Short mmCIF file of C-alpha atoms in Angstrom, two decimals:
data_model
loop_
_atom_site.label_atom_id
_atom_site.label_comp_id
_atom_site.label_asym_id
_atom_site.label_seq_id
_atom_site.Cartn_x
_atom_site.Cartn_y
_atom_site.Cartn_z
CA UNK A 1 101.72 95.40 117.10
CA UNK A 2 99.72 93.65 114.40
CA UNK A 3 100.55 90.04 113.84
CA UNK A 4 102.95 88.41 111.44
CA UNK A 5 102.11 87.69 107.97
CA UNK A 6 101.50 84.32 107.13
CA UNK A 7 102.30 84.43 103.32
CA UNK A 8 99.90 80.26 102.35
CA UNK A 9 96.96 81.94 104.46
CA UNK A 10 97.44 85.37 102.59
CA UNK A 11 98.00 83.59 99.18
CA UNK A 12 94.74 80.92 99.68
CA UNK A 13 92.92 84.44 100.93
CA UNK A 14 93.69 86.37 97.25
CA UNK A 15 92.87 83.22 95.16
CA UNK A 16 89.49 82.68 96.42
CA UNK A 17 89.03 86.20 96.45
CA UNK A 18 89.82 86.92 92.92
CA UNK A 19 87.93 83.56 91.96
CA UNK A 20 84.64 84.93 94.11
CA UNK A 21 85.06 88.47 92.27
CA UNK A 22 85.61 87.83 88.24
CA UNK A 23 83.08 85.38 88.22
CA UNK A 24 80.47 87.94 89.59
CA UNK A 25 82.11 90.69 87.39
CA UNK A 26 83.42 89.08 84.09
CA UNK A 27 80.20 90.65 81.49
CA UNK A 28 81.68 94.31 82.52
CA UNK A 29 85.02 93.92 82.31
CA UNK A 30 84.20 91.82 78.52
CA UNK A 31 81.97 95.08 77.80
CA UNK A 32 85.23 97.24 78.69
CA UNK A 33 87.34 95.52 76.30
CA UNK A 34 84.85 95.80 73.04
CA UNK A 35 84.10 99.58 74.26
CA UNK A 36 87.84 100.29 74.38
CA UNK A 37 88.98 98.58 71.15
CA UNK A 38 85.92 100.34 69.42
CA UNK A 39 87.82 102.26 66.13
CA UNK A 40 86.21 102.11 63.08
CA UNK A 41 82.72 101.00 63.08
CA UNK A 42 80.79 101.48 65.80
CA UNK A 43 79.52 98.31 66.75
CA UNK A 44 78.50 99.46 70.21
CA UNK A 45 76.78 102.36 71.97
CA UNK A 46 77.78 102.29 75.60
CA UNK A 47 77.90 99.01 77.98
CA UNK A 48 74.03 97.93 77.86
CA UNK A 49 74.33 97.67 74.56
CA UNK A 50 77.54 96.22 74.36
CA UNK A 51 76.22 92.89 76.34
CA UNK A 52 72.96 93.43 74.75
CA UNK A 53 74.55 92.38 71.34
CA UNK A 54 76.60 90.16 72.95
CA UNK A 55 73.76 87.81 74.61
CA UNK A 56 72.04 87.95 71.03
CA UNK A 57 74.50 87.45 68.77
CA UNK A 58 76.74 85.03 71.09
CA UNK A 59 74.12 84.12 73.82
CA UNK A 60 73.92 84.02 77.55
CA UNK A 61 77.95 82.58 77.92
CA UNK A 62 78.95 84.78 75.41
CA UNK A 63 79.04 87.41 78.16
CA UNK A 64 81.63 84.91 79.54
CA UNK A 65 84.36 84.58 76.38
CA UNK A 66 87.73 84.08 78.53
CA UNK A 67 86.59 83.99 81.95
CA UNK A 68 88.58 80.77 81.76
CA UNK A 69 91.68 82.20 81.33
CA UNK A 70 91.14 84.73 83.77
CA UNK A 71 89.55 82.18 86.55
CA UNK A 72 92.93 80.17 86.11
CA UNK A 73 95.37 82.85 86.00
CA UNK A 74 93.22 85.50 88.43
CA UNK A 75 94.17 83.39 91.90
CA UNK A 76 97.67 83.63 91.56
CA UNK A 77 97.78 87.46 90.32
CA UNK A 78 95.39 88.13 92.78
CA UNK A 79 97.26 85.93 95.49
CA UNK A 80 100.51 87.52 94.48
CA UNK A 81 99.27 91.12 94.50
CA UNK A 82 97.47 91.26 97.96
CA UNK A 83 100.16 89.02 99.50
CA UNK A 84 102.93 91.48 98.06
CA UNK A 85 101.23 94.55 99.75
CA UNK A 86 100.88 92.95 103.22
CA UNK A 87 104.51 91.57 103.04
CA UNK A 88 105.81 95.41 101.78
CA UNK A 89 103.28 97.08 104.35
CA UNK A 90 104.90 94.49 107.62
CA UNK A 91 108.40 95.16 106.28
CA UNK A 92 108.03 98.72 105.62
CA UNK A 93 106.53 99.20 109.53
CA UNK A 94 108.17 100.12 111.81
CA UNK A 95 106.83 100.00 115.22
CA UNK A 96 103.42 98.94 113.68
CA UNK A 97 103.18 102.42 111.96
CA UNK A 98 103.45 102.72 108.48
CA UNK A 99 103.66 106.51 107.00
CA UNK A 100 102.04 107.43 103.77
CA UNK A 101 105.22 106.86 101.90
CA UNK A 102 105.07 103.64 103.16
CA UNK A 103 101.94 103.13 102.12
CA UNK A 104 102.51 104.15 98.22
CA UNK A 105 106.04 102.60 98.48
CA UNK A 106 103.92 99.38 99.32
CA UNK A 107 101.63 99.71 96.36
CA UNK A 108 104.01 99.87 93.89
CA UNK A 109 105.88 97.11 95.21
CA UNK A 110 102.77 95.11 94.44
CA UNK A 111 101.92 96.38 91.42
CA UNK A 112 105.59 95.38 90.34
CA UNK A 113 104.78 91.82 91.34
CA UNK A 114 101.77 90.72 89.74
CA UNK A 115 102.50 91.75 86.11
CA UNK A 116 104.62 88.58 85.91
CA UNK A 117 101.45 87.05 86.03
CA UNK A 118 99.05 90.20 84.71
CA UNK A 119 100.42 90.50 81.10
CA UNK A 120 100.05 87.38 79.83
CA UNK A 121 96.75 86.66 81.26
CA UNK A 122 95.49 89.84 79.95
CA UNK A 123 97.22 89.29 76.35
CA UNK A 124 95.18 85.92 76.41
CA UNK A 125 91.84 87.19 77.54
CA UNK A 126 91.81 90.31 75.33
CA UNK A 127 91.89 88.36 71.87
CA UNK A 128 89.03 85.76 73.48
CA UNK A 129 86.91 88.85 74.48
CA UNK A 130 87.28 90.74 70.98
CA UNK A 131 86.74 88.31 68.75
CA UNK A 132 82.67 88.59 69.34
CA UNK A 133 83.55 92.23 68.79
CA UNK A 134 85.10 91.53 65.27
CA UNK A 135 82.40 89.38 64.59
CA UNK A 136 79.44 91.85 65.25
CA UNK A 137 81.93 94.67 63.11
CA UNK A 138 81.81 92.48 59.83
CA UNK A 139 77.98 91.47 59.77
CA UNK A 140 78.08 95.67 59.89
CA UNK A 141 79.98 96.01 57.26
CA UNK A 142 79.56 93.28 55.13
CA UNK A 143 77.79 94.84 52.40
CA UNK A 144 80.41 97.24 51.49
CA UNK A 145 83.26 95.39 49.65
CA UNK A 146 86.56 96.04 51.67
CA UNK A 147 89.90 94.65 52.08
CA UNK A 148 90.37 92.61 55.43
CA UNK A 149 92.44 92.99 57.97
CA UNK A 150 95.96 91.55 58.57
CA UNK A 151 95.76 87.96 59.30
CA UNK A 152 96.65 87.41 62.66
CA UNK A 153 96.28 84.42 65.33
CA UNK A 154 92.38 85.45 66.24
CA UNK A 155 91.48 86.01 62.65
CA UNK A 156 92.51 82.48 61.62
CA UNK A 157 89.44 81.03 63.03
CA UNK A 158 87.35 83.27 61.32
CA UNK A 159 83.76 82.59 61.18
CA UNK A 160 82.07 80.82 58.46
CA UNK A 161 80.49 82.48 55.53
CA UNK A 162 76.53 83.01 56.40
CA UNK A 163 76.76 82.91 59.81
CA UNK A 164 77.19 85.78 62.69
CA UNK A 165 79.14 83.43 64.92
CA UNK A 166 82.30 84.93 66.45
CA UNK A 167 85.88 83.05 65.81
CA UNK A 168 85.99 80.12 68.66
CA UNK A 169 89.67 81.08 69.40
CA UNK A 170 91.05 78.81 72.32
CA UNK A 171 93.50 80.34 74.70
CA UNK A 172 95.70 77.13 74.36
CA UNK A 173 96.19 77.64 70.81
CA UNK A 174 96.45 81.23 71.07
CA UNK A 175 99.31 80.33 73.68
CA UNK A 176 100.89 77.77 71.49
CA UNK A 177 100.99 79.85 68.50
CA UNK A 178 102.65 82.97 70.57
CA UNK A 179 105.00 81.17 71.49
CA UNK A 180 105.46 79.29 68.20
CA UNK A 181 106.13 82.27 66.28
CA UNK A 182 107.06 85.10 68.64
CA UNK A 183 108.83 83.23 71.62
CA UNK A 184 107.78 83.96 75.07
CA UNK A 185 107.62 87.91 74.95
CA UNK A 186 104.84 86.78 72.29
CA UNK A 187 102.52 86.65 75.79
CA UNK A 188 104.46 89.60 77.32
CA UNK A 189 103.44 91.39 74.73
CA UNK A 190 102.17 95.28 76.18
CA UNK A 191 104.35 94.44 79.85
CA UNK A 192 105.30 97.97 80.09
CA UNK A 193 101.63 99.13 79.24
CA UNK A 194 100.53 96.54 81.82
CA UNK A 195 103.46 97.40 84.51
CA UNK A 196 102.32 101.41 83.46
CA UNK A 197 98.95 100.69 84.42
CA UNK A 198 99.09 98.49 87.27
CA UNK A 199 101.90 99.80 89.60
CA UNK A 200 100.00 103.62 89.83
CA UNK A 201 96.24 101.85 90.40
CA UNK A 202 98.26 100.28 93.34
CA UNK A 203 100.07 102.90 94.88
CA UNK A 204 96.59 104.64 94.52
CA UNK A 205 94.35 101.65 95.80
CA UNK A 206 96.25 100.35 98.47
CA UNK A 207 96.60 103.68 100.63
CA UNK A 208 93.02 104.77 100.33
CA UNK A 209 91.91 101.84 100.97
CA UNK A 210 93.87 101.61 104.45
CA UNK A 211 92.77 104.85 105.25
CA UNK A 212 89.34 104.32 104.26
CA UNK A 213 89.22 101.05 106.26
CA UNK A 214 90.75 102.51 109.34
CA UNK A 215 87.85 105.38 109.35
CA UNK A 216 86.35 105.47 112.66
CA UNK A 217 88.31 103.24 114.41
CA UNK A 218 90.48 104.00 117.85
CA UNK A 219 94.10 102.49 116.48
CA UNK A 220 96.42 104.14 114.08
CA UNK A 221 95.12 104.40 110.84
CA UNK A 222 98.97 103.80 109.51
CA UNK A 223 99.38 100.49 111.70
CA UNK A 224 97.72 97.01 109.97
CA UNK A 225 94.17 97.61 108.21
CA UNK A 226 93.22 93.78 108.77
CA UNK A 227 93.69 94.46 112.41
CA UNK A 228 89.63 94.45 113.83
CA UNK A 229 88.33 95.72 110.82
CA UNK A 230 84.51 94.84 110.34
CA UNK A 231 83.86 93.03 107.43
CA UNK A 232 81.16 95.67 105.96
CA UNK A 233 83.46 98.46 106.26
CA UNK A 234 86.40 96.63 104.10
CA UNK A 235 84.06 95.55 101.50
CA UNK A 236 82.57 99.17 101.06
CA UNK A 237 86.72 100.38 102.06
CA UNK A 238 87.60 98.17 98.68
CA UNK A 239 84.76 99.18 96.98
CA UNK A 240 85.66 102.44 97.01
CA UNK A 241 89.10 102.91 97.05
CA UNK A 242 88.89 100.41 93.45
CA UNK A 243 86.52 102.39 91.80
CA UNK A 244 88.67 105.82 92.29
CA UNK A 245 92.08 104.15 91.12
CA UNK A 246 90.50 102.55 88.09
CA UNK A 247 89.18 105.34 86.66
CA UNK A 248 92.01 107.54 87.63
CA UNK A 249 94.28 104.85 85.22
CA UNK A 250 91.68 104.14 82.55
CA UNK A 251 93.51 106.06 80.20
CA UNK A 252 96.81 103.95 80.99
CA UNK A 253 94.08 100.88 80.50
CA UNK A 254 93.23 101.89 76.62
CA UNK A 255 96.48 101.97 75.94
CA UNK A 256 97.39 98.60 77.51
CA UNK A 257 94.35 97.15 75.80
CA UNK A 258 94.99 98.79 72.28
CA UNK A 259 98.68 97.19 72.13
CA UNK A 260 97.69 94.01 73.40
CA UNK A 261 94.96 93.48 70.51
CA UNK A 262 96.42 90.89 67.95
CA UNK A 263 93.29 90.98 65.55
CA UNK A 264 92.20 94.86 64.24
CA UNK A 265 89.26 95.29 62.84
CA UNK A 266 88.63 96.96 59.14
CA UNK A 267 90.31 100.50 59.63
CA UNK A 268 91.81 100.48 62.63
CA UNK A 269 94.98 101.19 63.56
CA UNK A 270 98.16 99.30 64.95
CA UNK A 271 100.46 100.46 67.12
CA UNK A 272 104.10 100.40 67.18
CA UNK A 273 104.44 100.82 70.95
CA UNK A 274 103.18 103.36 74.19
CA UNK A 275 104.15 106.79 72.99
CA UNK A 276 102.85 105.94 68.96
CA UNK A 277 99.41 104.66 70.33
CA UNK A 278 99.27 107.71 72.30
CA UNK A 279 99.85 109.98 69.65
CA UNK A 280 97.73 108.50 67.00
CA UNK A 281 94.66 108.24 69.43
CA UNK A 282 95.20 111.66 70.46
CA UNK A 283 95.06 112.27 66.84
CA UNK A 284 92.28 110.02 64.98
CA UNK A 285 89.72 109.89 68.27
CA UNK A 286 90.41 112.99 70.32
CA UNK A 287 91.64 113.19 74.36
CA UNK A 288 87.91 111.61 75.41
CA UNK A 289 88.97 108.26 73.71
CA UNK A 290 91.47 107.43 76.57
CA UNK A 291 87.99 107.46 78.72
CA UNK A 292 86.37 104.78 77.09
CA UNK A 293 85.21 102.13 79.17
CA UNK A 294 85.64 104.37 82.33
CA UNK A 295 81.91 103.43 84.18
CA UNK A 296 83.04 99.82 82.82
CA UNK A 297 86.16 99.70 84.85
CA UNK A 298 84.65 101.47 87.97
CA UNK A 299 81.33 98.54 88.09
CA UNK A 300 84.08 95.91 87.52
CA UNK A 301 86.86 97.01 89.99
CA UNK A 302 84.89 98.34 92.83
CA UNK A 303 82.94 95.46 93.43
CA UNK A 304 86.58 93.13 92.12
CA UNK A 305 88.34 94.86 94.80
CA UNK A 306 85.12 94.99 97.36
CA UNK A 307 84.70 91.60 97.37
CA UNK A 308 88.51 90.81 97.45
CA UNK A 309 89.13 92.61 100.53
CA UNK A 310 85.95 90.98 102.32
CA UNK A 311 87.25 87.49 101.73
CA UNK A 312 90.94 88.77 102.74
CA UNK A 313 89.52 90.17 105.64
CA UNK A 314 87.51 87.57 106.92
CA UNK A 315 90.60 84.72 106.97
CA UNK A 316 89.41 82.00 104.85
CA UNK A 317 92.82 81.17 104.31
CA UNK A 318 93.70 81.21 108.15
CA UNK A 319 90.92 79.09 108.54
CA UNK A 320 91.44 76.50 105.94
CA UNK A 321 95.25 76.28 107.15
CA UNK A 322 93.64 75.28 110.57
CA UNK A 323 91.45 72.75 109.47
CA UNK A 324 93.94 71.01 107.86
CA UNK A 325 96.93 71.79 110.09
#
C-alpha cells in the first residue's frame, strides 16, 4: 500500500520543480510562441532562427521576455497540477491499484485544476513574448506604407521611431489595464482554449508516464509510481511521456495561443472564438499550420516535465518539511 499523500510536501515538490524547469527551458517555449503567431510576414524560419533574431535584435535576455511572469505563476500551476494527480490517483485507488481509467480519470482531474492558474499566466506571458515578434515584423515591413494594426494594450508601448527595440510591455500594466477595461475574464481570456488543451495533455501525460516509470519494476505498474522509483528512470519516464502529449495537443496549443494574442501584427487575423480560429486557419494557412511550433513544444515539455518529475521524485519537499518540522 503506497503511503499517504502529504499535499505541503507535494505542493513545495511542484514549485521547485516548475521553477528548476522554465528557467532551463524558457528560449524554446518564447521561440514557440513567435513560430505559432507567425501570419503575415514571415519574420522567422524555424526555432534557430527564431532566437537567433531574438539575441540580435533584443540580446542575450531577450530570449527571456516573461520568464517573470511565468517563474511567479509556474510554482503554483505546477504545485497545483502534480499535487491534483497524486490526490485523484490515492483517491481513485483502491487497494493500491489504480486501473487505466483511473489513471486518465486522474489526468483530467488535474488538468481541470491548474487552468485557474494556467490562463491567466499564459494570457500575460504571450503578449510579453510577442511583442519582440511585432517588433522584428515592422523593421520588415517598414518600407511599404501600410495601415497599422488595431491598437491594443501591447501596441501602446510601441517602439520609438528609428529604433528596432521591441515594446517594453510590463505584465503589471498589462494586468492592470485587463482588468481596467475588460474586468477579470480580461486575464481569462482563451480559458476554454487553455482548459481544451490542458485537460487531454494530462489524461495523456499522466498515464504514460506511470506506466513508463513502472517499466521493469516487480510491483504493480497501476499501484503508486513514486513508490521506489529510481530517479533516472522518472526523469527519462517524464521526459518522454511530455514530449508525446505535447505534440499530440499542439494543434489545441495554436489555437490557445492565437486567441490569447492581444496585439496582431499587419495582416493577420483575429478571432472571434475556438471554432472561427479553426476555420479561418484551416482556410488562410492550410491543416500544417496547427503544427507550428511542434519540435518547440516537444524540447520544452520533455525536459519541463523530465525535470519536474525528478525533483517530485526525489522529496525535496518531504525533506524541507523535516528540517523545519
Amino acid at each position: 500500500m503506497a503511503e499517504k499523500v502529504s499535499l505541503p510536501a507535494k505542493l513545495i515538490n511542484g514549485g521547485v520543480a516548475g521553477l528548476v524547469g522554465v528557467t532551463c527551458v524558457f528560449p524554446i517555449d518564447l521561440a514557440k510562441t513567435r513560430l505559432q503567431n507567425q501570419q503575415g510576414a514571415r519574420v522567422y524560419s524555424g526555432m534557430l532562427d527564431c532566437l537567433a533574431k531574438t539575441i540580435k535584435m533584443e540580446g542575450y535576455f531577450g530570449m527571456y521576455r516573461g520568464a517573470a511572469v511565468n517563474l511567479t505563476l509556474v510554482t503554483p500551476e505546477k504545485a497545483i497540477k502534480l499535487a491534483a494527480n497524486d490526490v485523484f490517483r490515492q483517491k481513485l485507488s483502491k487497494d493500491g491499484k489504480l486501473p487505466l481509467w483511473g489513471e486518465i480519470l486522474a489526468g483530467c482531474g488535474a488538468g481541470t485544476c491548474q487552468v485557474v492558474v494556467t490562463t491567466p499566466m499564459e494570457m500575460l506571458k504571450i503578449q510579453l513574448q510577442d511583442a519582440g515578434r511585432l517588433a522584428a515584423q515592422r523593421t520588415v515591413t517598414a518600407s511599404a506604407p501600410a495601415v497599422g494594426p488595431t491598437p491594443s494594450l501591447v501596441a501602446s508601448q510601441a517602439a520609438q521611431p528609428g529604433t528596432n527595440a521591441p515594446p517594453r510591455a510590463s505584465a503589471t500594466r498589462i494586468t492592470l489595464e485587463l482588468l481596467k477595461t475588460r474586468g477579470l475574464r480580461g486575464l481569462y481570456k482563451g480559458a476554454g482554449a487553455t482548459l481544451m488543451r490542458d485537460v487531454p495533455f494530462s489524461m495523456i501525460y499522466f498515464p504514460l508516464f506511470a506506466n513508463l516509470n513502472a517499466v521493469g519494476r516487480t510491483e504493480d505498474r497501476h499501484s503508486n509510481p513514486q513508490d521506489r522509483a529510481p530517479f533516472l528512470q522518472s526523469f527519462v519516464a517524464g521526459c518522454t511521456a511530455g514530449s508525446v502529449a505535447a505534440v499530440a495537443v499542439t494543434p489545441l496549443d495554436v489555437i490557445k495561443t492565437r486567441l490569447q494574442t492581444l496585439q496582431k501584427g499587419e495582416g493577420e487575423d483575429s478571432y472571434k472564438g475556438i471554432i472561427d480560429c479553426t476555420q479561418r486557419i484551416l482556410k488562410r494557412e492550410g491543416p500544417t499550420a496547427f503544427l507550428k511550433g511542434a519540435t518547440c513544444r516537444a524540447l520544452v515539455i520533455a525536459p519541463l516535465f523530465g525535470i519536474a518529475q525528478g525533483v517530485y521524485f526525489l522529496g525535496i519537499g518531504e525533506h524541507l518539511l523535516g528540517l523545519l518540522g
